[in-house]
Amino acid sequence: MRFDIFTLFPGIFEGPLRESMIKRAIDAGLLNVQLHNIRDYAAGKHQVTDDYPYGGGGGMVMKPEPVFAAVESVLGIREQGSGSGDQDTDYQSPVTNHQFPIPIILLTPQGRVFNQSIAYELAQYDRVALICGRYEGFDERIREHLASDEISIGDFVLTGGELAALVVLDAVIRLKPGALGDPEGASDDSHASGLLEYPHYTRPPEFRGWGVPEVLLSGDHAKVDRWRREQALRRTWLRRPDMLTAVELSKADRAFLDTLRQAPDE
Ligand code: ADE
């Protein structure tokens, strides 16, 4: 999978791309990250990428020309909606209704809030473009005529979209087959099943007097599975009850939740 990342600060990506699972995915040829410095596409001696907002007020706004030039040149888009066409399916934007051969995503606190199902959605593509904003925001024409989607990583404001782009990249690439050492790795995750994950324990069996639940040492796989399911239900019920309305529950799950409601502390 290829990510084209458009940024004024490519240096921010250097550390994260050189460590751990993302590095391994790059080394294994599963992930190709191309960083494009928007400033390289800005005209003039000073290569200015921001300007004062029309109408006055504080802050600076990212100019449209260098962002359009960078994205169009890298993706081979000649005019709105006509891309290089090397993708089987066009990306139908859930936000702007634009159709592009690949998603062109602005990272902005105004976007749809990122979650595991958006991560799965993006993992379907072979190529995704991420545009990182800076300053007070983008010239609105970038949003209207270049981007096909807008994503926020939460209801808070970062100094720019770079960290958000890394969050999106990380969550998406780990869903690609082969990116995690364990082929089942992503399926038990918190959020993947619609529930928070059950608690994990490893050796030693006793640490500072704190033990490990007996059932995990029993070797009875059916019992372990049921315990894990109940722990996941319990944790979700306590911490994220909103998630329980969206998840498919078995008869046994419902019975367990009923006992929790009656005696939450046991
Ligand atoms: N840029 C600034 N804040 C952001 C956020 N919360 N999500 C995505 N991009 C951002």
PDB file of C-alpha atoms and ligand atoms in Angstrom:
ATOM      1  CA  MET A   1       0.000   0.000   0.000  1.00  0.00           C
ATOM      2  CA  ARG A   2       1.276   3.435  -0.889  1.00  0.00           C
ATOM      3  CA  PHE A   3       0.756   6.609   1.133  1.00  0.00           C
ATOM      4  CA  ASP A   4       1.557   9.968  -0.452  1.00  0.00           C
ATOM      5  CA  ILE A   5       1.874  12.487   2.354  1.00  0.00           C
ATOM      6  CA  PHE A   6       1.828  16.196   1.568  1.00  0.00           C
ATOM      7  CA  THR A   7       3.350  18.289   4.322  1.00  0.00           C
ATOM      8  CA  LEU A   8       5.404  21.373   5.096  1.00  0.00           C
ATOM      9  CA  PHE A   9       7.353  19.388   7.695  1.00  0.00           C
ATOM     10  CA  PRO A  10       8.500  16.051   6.285  1.00  0.00           C
ATOM     11  CA  GLY A  11      11.044  15.777   9.117  1.00  0.00           C
ATOM     12  CA  ILE A  12       8.210  15.020  11.559  1.00  0.00           C
ATOM     13  CA  PHE A  13       7.766  11.616   9.882  1.00  0.00           C
ATOM     14  CA  GLU A  14      11.383  10.509  10.012  1.00  0.00           C
ATOM     15  CA  GLY A  15      11.407   8.919  13.471  1.00  0.00           C
ATOM     16  CA  PRO A  16       8.043   7.125  13.326  1.00  0.00           C
ATOM     17  CA  LEU A  17       8.726   5.659   9.877  1.00  0.00           C
ATOM     18  CA  ARG A  18      12.047   4.253  11.024  1.00  0.00           C
ATOM     19  CA  GLU A  19      10.824   2.286  14.032  1.00  0.00           C
ATOM     20  CA  SER A  20       8.981  -0.889  14.886  1.00  0.00           C
ATOM     21  CA  MET A  21       6.112  -2.225  12.828  1.00  0.00           C
ATOM     22  CA  ILE A  22       5.966   0.607  10.297  1.00  0.00           C
ATOM     23  CA  LYS A  23       9.656   0.157   9.510  1.00  0.00           C
ATOM     24  CA  ARG A  24       9.149  -3.598   9.151  1.00  0.00           C
ATOM     25  CA  ALA A  25       6.197  -3.073   6.812  1.00  0.00           C
ATOM     26  CA  ILE A  26       8.339  -0.728   4.684  1.00  0.00           C
ATOM     27  CA  ASP A  27      11.280  -3.166   4.678  1.00  0.00           C
ATOM     28  CA  ALA A  28       8.946  -6.023   3.703  1.00  0.00           C
ATOM     29  CA  GLY A  29       7.605  -4.012   0.759  1.00  0.00           C
ATOM     30  CA  LEU A  30       4.064  -3.906   2.204  1.00  0.00           C
ATOM     31  CA  LEU A  31       4.193  -0.172   2.771  1.00  0.00           C
ATOM     32  CA  ASN A  32       5.560   2.591   0.592  1.00  0.00           C
ATOM     33  CA  VAL A  33       5.472   6.090   2.112  1.00  0.00           C
ATOM     34  CA  GLN A  34       6.316   9.010  -0.154  1.00  0.00           C
ATOM     35  CA  LEU A  35       6.734  12.356   1.585  1.00  0.00           C
ATOM     36  CA  HIS A  36       6.154  15.453  -0.539  1.00  0.00           C
ATOM     37  CA  ASN A  37       7.200  18.849   0.742  1.00  0.00           C
ATOM     38  CA  ILE A  38       4.472  21.315  -0.247  1.00  0.00           C
ATOM     39  CA  ARG A  39       7.055  24.109  -0.174  1.00  0.00           C
ATOM     40  CA  ASP A  40       8.848  22.526  -3.153  1.00  0.00           C
ATOM     41  CA  TYR A  41       5.753  23.325  -5.217  1.00  0.00           C
ATOM     42  CA  ALA A  42       5.496  26.975  -4.115  1.00  0.00           C
ATOM     43  CA  ALA A  43       6.467  29.569  -6.711  1.00  0.00           C
ATOM     44  CA  GLY A  44       8.907  32.444  -6.306  1.00  0.00           C
ATOM     45  CA  LYS A  45      12.181  32.964  -4.566  1.00  0.00           C
ATOM     46  CA  HIS A  46      10.626  32.765  -1.116  1.00  0.00           C
ATOM     47  CA  GLN A  47       8.371  29.784  -1.841  1.00  0.00           C
ATOM     48  CA  VAL A  48       5.583  31.223   0.273  1.00  0.00           C
ATOM     49  CA  THR A  49       2.947  28.687   1.327  1.00  0.00           C
ATOM     50  CA  ASP A  50       0.707  30.823   3.556  1.00  0.00           C
ATOM     51  CA  ASP A  51      -0.952  34.217   3.448  1.00  0.00           C
ATOM     52  CA  TYR A  52      -3.209  36.537   5.431  1.00  0.00           C
ATOM     53  CA  PRO A  53      -6.914  35.689   5.462  1.00  0.00           C
ATOM     54  CA  TYR A  54      -9.232  37.746   3.284  1.00  0.00           C
ATOM     55  CA  GLY A  55     -11.594  39.671   5.515  1.00  0.00           C
ATOM     56  CA  GLY A  56      -8.934  40.170   8.180  1.00  0.00           C
ATOM     57  CA  GLY A  57      -8.534  38.460  11.504  1.00  0.00           C
ATOM     58  CA  GLY A  58      -5.578  36.674  13.009  1.00  0.00           C
ATOM     59  CA  GLY A  59      -3.580  33.746  11.790  1.00  0.00           C
ATOM     60  CA  MET A  60      -2.347  32.595   8.427  1.00  0.00           C
ATOM     61  CA  VAL A  61      -4.032  30.443   5.826  1.00  0.00           C
ATOM     62  CA  MET A  62      -2.431  27.809   3.611  1.00  0.00           C
ATOM     63  CA  LYS A  63      -2.424  29.071   0.033  1.00  0.00           C
ATOM     64  CA  PRO A  64      -4.152  26.914  -2.563  1.00  0.00           C
ATOM     65  CA  GLU A  65      -1.575  27.022  -5.412  1.00  0.00           C
ATOM     66  CA  PRO A  66       1.275  25.001  -3.852  1.00  0.00           C
ATOM     67  CA  VAL A  67      -1.097  22.390  -2.395  1.00  0.00           C
ATOM     68  CA  PHE A  68      -2.927  21.916  -5.714  1.00  0.00           C
ATOM     69  CA  ALA A  69       0.380  21.857  -7.615  1.00  0.00           C
ATOM     70  CA  ALA A  70       1.886  19.249  -5.279  1.00  0.00           C
ATOM     71  CA  VAL A  71      -1.103  16.905  -5.245  1.00  0.00           C
ATOM     72  CA  GLU A  72      -1.886  17.232  -8.959  1.00  0.00           C
ATOM     73  CA  SER A  73       1.679  16.669 -10.012  1.00  0.00           C
ATOM     74  CA  VAL A  74       2.270  13.661  -7.750  1.00  0.00           C
ATOM     75  CA  LEU A  75      -1.070  11.972  -8.402  1.00  0.00           C
ATOM     76  CA  GLY A  76      -1.246  12.885 -12.060  1.00  0.00           C
ATOM     77  CA  ILE A  77      -4.605  14.594 -11.679  1.00  0.00           C
ATOM     78  CA  ARG A  78      -5.122  16.990 -14.540  1.00  0.00           C
ATOM     79  CA  GLU A  79      -8.474  18.377 -13.549  1.00  0.00           C
ATOM     80  CA  GLN A  80     -10.975  17.680 -10.816  1.00  0.00           C
ATOM     81  CA  GLY A  81     -11.967  14.046 -10.757  1.00  0.00           C
ATOM     82  CA  SER A  82      -9.756  12.847 -13.610  1.00  0.00           C
ATOM     83  CA  GLY A  83      -6.885  10.960 -12.113  1.00  0.00           C
ATOM     84  CA  SER A  84      -4.230   8.633 -13.410  1.00  0.00           C
ATOM     85  CA  GLY A  85      -6.812   5.860 -13.319  1.00  0.00           C
ATOM     86  CA  ASP A  86      -4.608   3.052 -12.021  1.00  0.00           C
ATOM     87  CA  GLN A  87      -7.224   2.069  -9.447  1.00  0.00           C
ATOM     88  CA  ASP A  88     -10.090  -0.310 -10.142  1.00  0.00           C
ATOM     89  CA  THR A  89     -12.678   1.520  -8.096  1.00  0.00           C
ATOM     90  CA  ASP A  90     -13.120   5.224  -7.674  1.00  0.00           C
ATOM     91  CA  TYR A  91     -13.209   6.597  -4.188  1.00  0.00           C
ATOM     92  CA  GLN A  92     -16.676   7.920  -3.493  1.00  0.00           C
ATOM     93  CA  SER A  93     -16.152  10.545  -0.854  1.00  0.00           C
ATOM     94  CA  PRO A  94     -18.444  10.288   2.156  1.00  0.00           C
ATOM     95  CA  VAL A  95     -17.846  13.989   2.866  1.00  0.00           C
ATOM     96  CA  THR A  96     -17.589  15.969  -0.335  1.00  0.00           C
ATOM     97  CA  ASN A  97     -19.188  13.581  -2.833  1.00  0.00           C
ATOM     98  CA  HIS A  98     -16.187  13.900  -5.130  1.00  0.00           C
ATOM     99  CA  GLN A  99     -15.020  10.901  -7.099  1.00  0.00           C
ATOM    100  CA  PHE A 100     -11.291  10.343  -7.388  1.00  0.00           C
ATOM    101  CA  PRO A 101      -9.275   7.285  -8.292  1.00  0.00           C
ATOM    102  CA  ILE A 102      -7.763   7.351  -4.802  1.00  0.00           C
ATOM    103  CA  PRO A 103      -8.812   8.998  -1.539  1.00  0.00           C
ATOM    104  CA  ILE A 104      -7.283  12.468  -1.107  1.00  0.00           C
ATOM    105  CA  ILE A 105      -7.703  13.142   2.570  1.00  0.00           C
ATOM    106  CA  LEU A 106      -7.268  16.391   4.444  1.00  0.00           C
ATOM    107  CA  LEU A 107      -6.291  15.992   8.073  1.00  0.00           C
ATOM    108  CA  THR A 108      -8.305  18.595   9.911  1.00  0.00           C
ATOM    109  CA  PRO A 109     -10.217  18.874  13.181  1.00  0.00           C
ATOM    110  CA  GLN A 110     -13.319  19.524  11.051  1.00  0.00           C
ATOM    111  CA  GLY A 111     -13.262  16.086   9.413  1.00  0.00           C
ATOM    112  CA  ARG A 112     -15.243  12.956  10.192  1.00  0.00           C
ATOM    113  CA  VAL A 113     -13.850  11.443  13.361  1.00  0.00           C
ATOM    114  CA  PHE A 114     -11.437   8.590  12.675  1.00  0.00           C
ATOM    115  CA  ASN A 115     -12.289   5.142  14.022  1.00  0.00           C
ATOM    116  CA  GLN A 116     -11.601   1.474  13.351  1.00  0.00           C
ATOM    117  CA  SER A 117     -14.226   1.179  10.642  1.00  0.00           C
ATOM    118  CA  ILE A 118     -12.679   4.106   8.713  1.00  0.00           C
ATOM    119  CA  ALA A 119      -9.312   2.358   9.126  1.00  0.00           C
ATOM    120  CA  TYR A 120     -10.803  -0.788   7.505  1.00  0.00           C
ATOM    121  CA  GLU A 121     -12.358   1.351   4.779  1.00  0.00           C
ATOM    122  CA  LEU A 122      -8.997   2.938   3.878  1.00  0.00           C
ATOM    123  CA  ALA A 123      -7.169  -0.396   4.066  1.00  0.00           C
ATOM    124  CA  GLN A 124      -9.192  -1.462   0.982  1.00  0.00           C
ATOM    125  CA  TYR A 125      -7.174   0.924  -1.168  1.00  0.00           C
ATOM    126  CA  ASP A 126      -3.743   0.386  -2.701  1.00  0.00           C
ATOM    127  CA  ARG A 127      -2.967   4.074  -2.513  1.00  0.00           C
ATOM    128  CA  VAL A 128      -4.081   6.934  -0.263  1.00  0.00           C
ATOM    129  CA  ALA A 129      -3.028  10.598  -0.262  1.00  0.00           C
ATOM    130  CA  LEU A 130      -2.898  12.555   3.001  1.00  0.00           C
ATOM    131  CA  ILE A 131      -2.651  16.351   3.104  1.00  0.00           C
ATOM    132  CA  CYS A 132      -1.414  17.825   6.383  1.00  0.00           C
ATOM    133  CA  GLY A 133      -2.633  21.296   7.217  1.00  0.00           C
ATOM    134  CA  ARG A 134      -0.720  23.931   9.166  1.00  0.00           C
ATOM    135  CA  TYR A 135      -1.343  27.506  10.222  1.00  0.00           C
ATOM    136  CA  GLU A 136      -4.963  28.399  10.952  1.00  0.00           C
ATOM    137  CA  GLY A 137      -6.323  26.241   8.175  1.00  0.00           C
ATOM    138  CA  PHE A 138      -6.590  25.693   4.452  1.00  0.00           C
ATOM    139  CA  ASP A 139      -7.908  27.969   1.785  1.00  0.00           C
ATOM    140  CA  GLU A 140     -11.452  26.618   1.417  1.00  0.00           C
ATOM    141  CA  ARG A 141     -10.882  25.820  -2.285  1.00  0.00           C
ATOM    142  CA  ILE A 142      -8.530  23.020  -1.268  1.00  0.00           C
ATOM    143  CA  ARG A 143     -11.340  21.471   0.713  1.00  0.00           C
ATOM    144  CA  GLU A 144     -13.938  22.037  -1.997  1.00  0.00           C
ATOM    145  CA  HIS A 145     -12.047  21.188  -5.173  1.00  0.00           C
ATOM    146  CA  LEU A 146      -9.069  19.013  -4.309  1.00  0.00           C
ATOM    147  CA  ALA A 147      -9.800  16.842  -1.279  1.00  0.00           C
ATOM    148  CA  SER A 148     -12.167  13.927  -1.485  1.00  0.00           C
ATOM    149  CA  ASP A 149     -12.404  13.401   2.263  1.00  0.00           C
ATOM    150  CA  GLU A 150     -11.601  15.061   5.580  1.00  0.00           C
ATOM    151  CA  ILE A 151     -10.522  13.214   8.693  1.00  0.00           C
ATOM    152  CA  SER A 152     -10.077  14.356  12.291  1.00  0.00           C
ATOM    153  CA  ILE A 153      -8.414  12.118  14.860  1.00  0.00           C
ATOM    154  CA  GLY A 154     -10.486  13.559  17.697  1.00  0.00           C
ATOM    155  CA  ASP A 155     -12.095  16.612  19.193  1.00  0.00           C
ATOM    156  CA  PHE A 156      -8.931  18.530  19.946  1.00  0.00           C
ATOM    157  CA  VAL A 157      -6.700  20.809  17.920  1.00  0.00           C
ATOM    158  CA  LEU A 158      -3.139  19.841  17.023  1.00  0.00           C
ATOM    159  CA  THR A 159      -0.521  22.220  15.659  1.00  0.00           C
ATOM    160  CA  GLY A 160      -0.850  20.494  12.305  1.00  0.00           C
ATOM    161  CA  GLY A 161      -2.061  17.400  10.524  1.00  0.00           C
ATOM    162  CA  GLU A 162       1.261  15.508  10.581  1.00  0.00           C
ATOM    163  CA  LEU A 163       0.684  13.585  13.813  1.00  0.00           C
ATOM    164  CA  ALA A 164      -2.876  12.848  12.691  1.00  0.00           C
ATOM    165  CA  ALA A 165      -1.544  11.487   9.371  1.00  0.00           C
ATOM    166  CA  LEU A 166       0.782   9.177  11.285  1.00  0.00           C
ATOM    167  CA  VAL A 167      -2.100   7.952  13.426  1.00  0.00           C
ATOM    168  CA  VAL A 168      -4.162   7.158  10.320  1.00  0.00           C
ATOM    169  CA  LEU A 169      -1.224   5.476   8.556  1.00  0.00           C
ATOM    170  CA  ASP A 170      -0.422   3.344  11.608  1.00  0.00           C
ATOM    171  CA  ALA A 171      -4.004   2.203  12.163  1.00  0.00           C
ATOM    172  CA  VAL A 172      -4.489   1.362   8.468  1.00  0.00           C
ATOM    173  CA  ILE A 173      -1.228  -0.427   7.705  1.00  0.00           C
ATOM    174  CA  ARG A 174      -1.537  -2.831  10.616  1.00  0.00           C
ATOM    175  CA  LEU A 175      -4.747  -4.141   9.034  1.00  0.00           C
ATOM    176  CA  LYS A 176      -2.957  -5.233   5.859  1.00  0.00           C
ATOM    177  CA  PRO A 177      -2.364  -8.974   5.706  1.00  0.00           C
ATOM    178  CA  GLY A 178       1.231  -9.713   6.672  1.00  0.00           C
ATOM    179  CA  ALA A 179       1.881  -6.415   8.438  1.00  0.00           C
ATOM    180  CA  LEU A 180       1.452  -7.945  11.898  1.00  0.00           C
ATOM    181  CA  GLY A 181       3.523 -10.970  12.880  1.00  0.00           C
ATOM    182  CA  ASP A 182       0.403 -12.763  14.176  1.00  0.00           C
ATOM    183  CA  PRO A 183      -2.126 -13.342  11.347  1.00  0.00           C
ATOM    184  CA  GLU A 184      -4.979 -13.124  13.875  1.00  0.00           C
ATOM    185  CA  GLY A 185      -3.415 -10.031  15.426  1.00  0.00           C
ATOM    186  CA  ALA A 186      -5.877  -7.397  14.326  1.00  0.00           C
ATOM    187  CA  SER A 187      -9.065  -9.407  14.850  1.00  0.00           C
ATOM    188  CA  ASP A 188      -9.039  -9.430  18.676  1.00  0.00           C
ATOM    189  CA  ASP A 189      -8.173  -5.741  18.994  1.00  0.00           C
ATOM    190  CA  SER A 190     -10.225  -3.390  21.047  1.00  0.00           C
ATOM    191  CA  HIS A 191     -12.775  -1.955  18.589  1.00  0.00           C
ATOM    192  CA  ALA A 192     -12.224  -4.608  15.882  1.00  0.00           C
ATOM    193  CA  SER A 193     -14.846  -6.890  17.448  1.00  0.00           C
ATOM    194  CA  GLY A 194     -17.000  -3.970  18.547  1.00  0.00           C
ATOM    195  CA  LEU A 195     -15.915  -4.585  22.155  1.00  0.00           C
ATOM    196  CA  LEU A 196     -12.944  -3.409  24.188  1.00  0.00           C
ATOM    197  CA  GLU A 197     -10.310  -6.081  24.486  1.00  0.00           C
ATOM    198  CA  TYR A 198     -10.140  -8.513  27.433  1.00  0.00           C
ATOM    199  CA  PRO A 199      -7.217  -8.197  29.916  1.00  0.00           C
ATOM    200  CA  HIS A 200      -3.903  -9.889  29.115  1.00  0.00           C
ATOM    201  CA  TYR A 201      -1.407 -11.560  31.463  1.00  0.00           C
ATOM    202  CA  THR A 202       2.015 -13.077  30.923  1.00  0.00           C
ATOM    203  CA  ARG A 203       4.706 -14.633  33.148  1.00  0.00           C
ATOM    204  CA  PRO A 204       5.460 -14.546  36.043  1.00  0.00           C
ATOM    205  CA  PRO A 205       2.314 -16.149  37.521  1.00  0.00           C
ATOM    206  CA  GLU A 206       2.835 -14.031  40.628  1.00  0.00           C
ATOM    207  CA  PHE A 207       4.279 -10.520  40.632  1.00  0.00           C
ATOM    208  CA  ARG A 208       4.565  -8.564  43.905  1.00  0.00           C
ATOM    209  CA  GLY A 209       1.849 -10.764  45.329  1.00  0.00           C
ATOM    210  CA  TRP A 210      -0.554 -10.148  42.439  1.00  0.00           C
ATOM    211  CA  GLY A 211      -1.645 -13.340  40.742  1.00  0.00           C
ATOM    212  CA  VAL A 212      -3.093 -14.285  37.385  1.00  0.00           C
ATOM    213  CA  PRO A 213      -6.741 -15.414  36.996  1.00  0.00           C
ATOM    214  CA  GLU A 214      -6.834 -19.209  37.585  1.00  0.00           C
ATOM    215  CA  VAL A 215      -8.788 -19.888  34.415  1.00  0.00           C
ATOM    216  CA  LEU A 216      -5.887 -18.684  32.242  1.00  0.00           C
ATOM    217  CA  LEU A 217      -3.613 -21.324  33.783  1.00  0.00           C
ATOM    218  CA  SER A 218      -6.201 -24.107  33.477  1.00  0.00           C
ATOM    219  CA  GLY A 219      -5.442 -25.167  29.894  1.00  0.00           C
ATOM    220  CA  ASP A 220      -9.208 -25.372  29.219  1.00  0.00           C
ATOM    221  CA  HIS A 221      -9.527 -23.402  25.970  1.00  0.00           C
ATOM    222  CA  ALA A 222     -13.314 -23.258  25.964  1.00  0.00           C
ATOM    223  CA  LYS A 223     -13.293 -21.841  29.477  1.00  0.00           C
ATOM    224  CA  VAL A 224     -10.568 -19.341  28.571  1.00  0.00           C
ATOM    225  CA  ASP A 225     -12.573 -18.187  25.531  1.00  0.00           C
ATOM    226  CA  ARG A 226     -15.716 -17.689  27.604  1.00  0.00           C
ATOM    227  CA  TRP A 227     -13.782 -15.829  30.323  1.00  0.00           C
ATOM    228  CA  ARG A 228     -12.220 -13.523  27.727  1.00  0.00           C
ATOM    229  CA  ARG A 229     -15.561 -12.824  26.115  1.00  0.00           C
ATOM    230  CA  GLU A 230     -17.101 -11.993  29.512  1.00  0.00           C
ATOM    231  CA  GLN A 231     -14.170  -9.770  30.451  1.00  0.00           C
ATOM    232  CA  ALA A 232     -14.489  -7.932  27.143  1.00  0.00           C
ATOM    233  CA  LEU A 233     -18.217  -7.475  27.746  1.00  0.00           C
ATOM    234  CA  ARG A 234     -17.634  -6.344  31.315  1.00  0.00           C
ATOM    235  CA  ARG A 235     -14.931  -3.856  30.382  1.00  0.00           C
ATOM    236  CA  THR A 236     -17.003  -2.435  27.538  1.00  0.00           C
ATOM    237  CA  TRP A 237     -20.077  -2.175  29.761  1.00  0.00           C
ATOM    238  CA  LEU A 238     -18.078  -0.304  32.420  1.00  0.00           C
ATOM    239  CA  ARG A 239     -16.007   1.970  30.175  1.00  0.00           C
ATOM    240  CA  ARG A 240     -17.811   2.328  26.845  1.00  0.00           C
ATOM    241  CA  PRO A 241     -21.468   1.303  27.279  1.00  0.00           C
ATOM    242  CA  ASP A 242     -22.264   3.216  24.059  1.00  0.00           C
ATOM    243  CA  MET A 243     -20.426   0.497  22.096  1.00  0.00           C
ATOM    244  CA  LEU A 244     -22.770  -2.256  23.322  1.00  0.00           C
ATOM    245  CA  THR A 245     -25.673  -0.907  21.301  1.00  0.00           C
ATOM    246  CA  ALA A 246     -23.823  -1.511  18.017  1.00  0.00           C
ATOM    247  CA  VAL A 247     -22.374  -4.969  18.658  1.00  0.00           C
ATOM    248  CA  GLU A 248     -23.931  -8.361  17.875  1.00  0.00           C
ATOM    249  CA  LEU A 249     -24.584 -10.194  21.155  1.00  0.00           C
ATOM    250  CA  SER A 250     -25.306 -13.886  21.674  1.00  0.00           C
ATOM    251  CA  LYS A 251     -27.880 -15.198  24.128  1.00  0.00           C
ATOM    252  CA  ALA A 252     -25.055 -16.026  26.549  1.00  0.00           C
ATOM    253  CA  ASP A 253     -23.635 -12.482  26.167  1.00  0.00           C
ATOM    254  CA  ARG A 254     -27.017 -10.986  27.021  1.00  0.00           C
ATOM    255  CA  ALA A 255     -27.425 -13.236  30.043  1.00  0.00           C
ATOM    256  CA  PHE A 256     -23.967 -12.230  31.261  1.00  0.00           C
ATOM    257  CA  LEU A 257     -24.744  -8.534  30.828  1.00  0.00           C
ATOM    258  CA  ASP A 258     -27.957  -9.050  32.807  1.00  0.00           C
ATOM    259  CA  THR A 259     -25.989 -10.506  35.711  1.00  0.00           C
ATOM    260  CA  LEU A 260     -23.612  -7.534  35.526  1.00  0.00           C
ATOM    261  CA  ARG A 261     -26.468  -5.072  35.689  1.00  0.00           C
ATOM    262  CA  GLN A 262     -27.842  -6.831  38.756  1.00  0.00           C
ATOM    263  CA  ALA A 263     -24.522  -7.220  40.582  1.00  0.00           C
ATOM    264  CA  PRO A 264     -21.933  -4.958  38.943  1.00  0.00           C
ATOM    265  CA  ASP A 265     -19.233  -5.478  41.606  1.00  0.00           C
ATOM    266  CA  GLU A 266     -18.990  -9.250  41.497  1.00  0.00           C
TER     267      GLU A 266
HETATM  268  N1  ADE B   1      -5.062  19.054  12.574  1.00  0.00           N
HETATM  269  C1  ADE B   1      -5.198  19.753  13.710  1.00  0.00           C
HETATM  270  N2  ADE B   1      -5.944  19.107  14.611  1.00  0.00           N
HETATM  271  C2  ADE B   1      -6.310  17.920  14.025  1.00  0.00           C
HETATM  272  C3  ADE B   1      -7.100  16.817  14.434  1.00  0.00           C
HETATM  273  N3  ADE B   1      -7.691  16.774  15.633  1.00  0.00           N
HETATM  274  N4  ADE B   1      -7.267  15.803  13.580  1.00  0.00           N
HETATM  275  C4  ADE B   1      -6.703  15.841  12.357  1.00  0.00           C
HETATM  276  N5  ADE B   1      -5.945  16.863  11.908  1.00  0.00           N
HETATM  277  C5  ADE B   1      -5.756  17.904  12.730  1.00  0.00           C
END
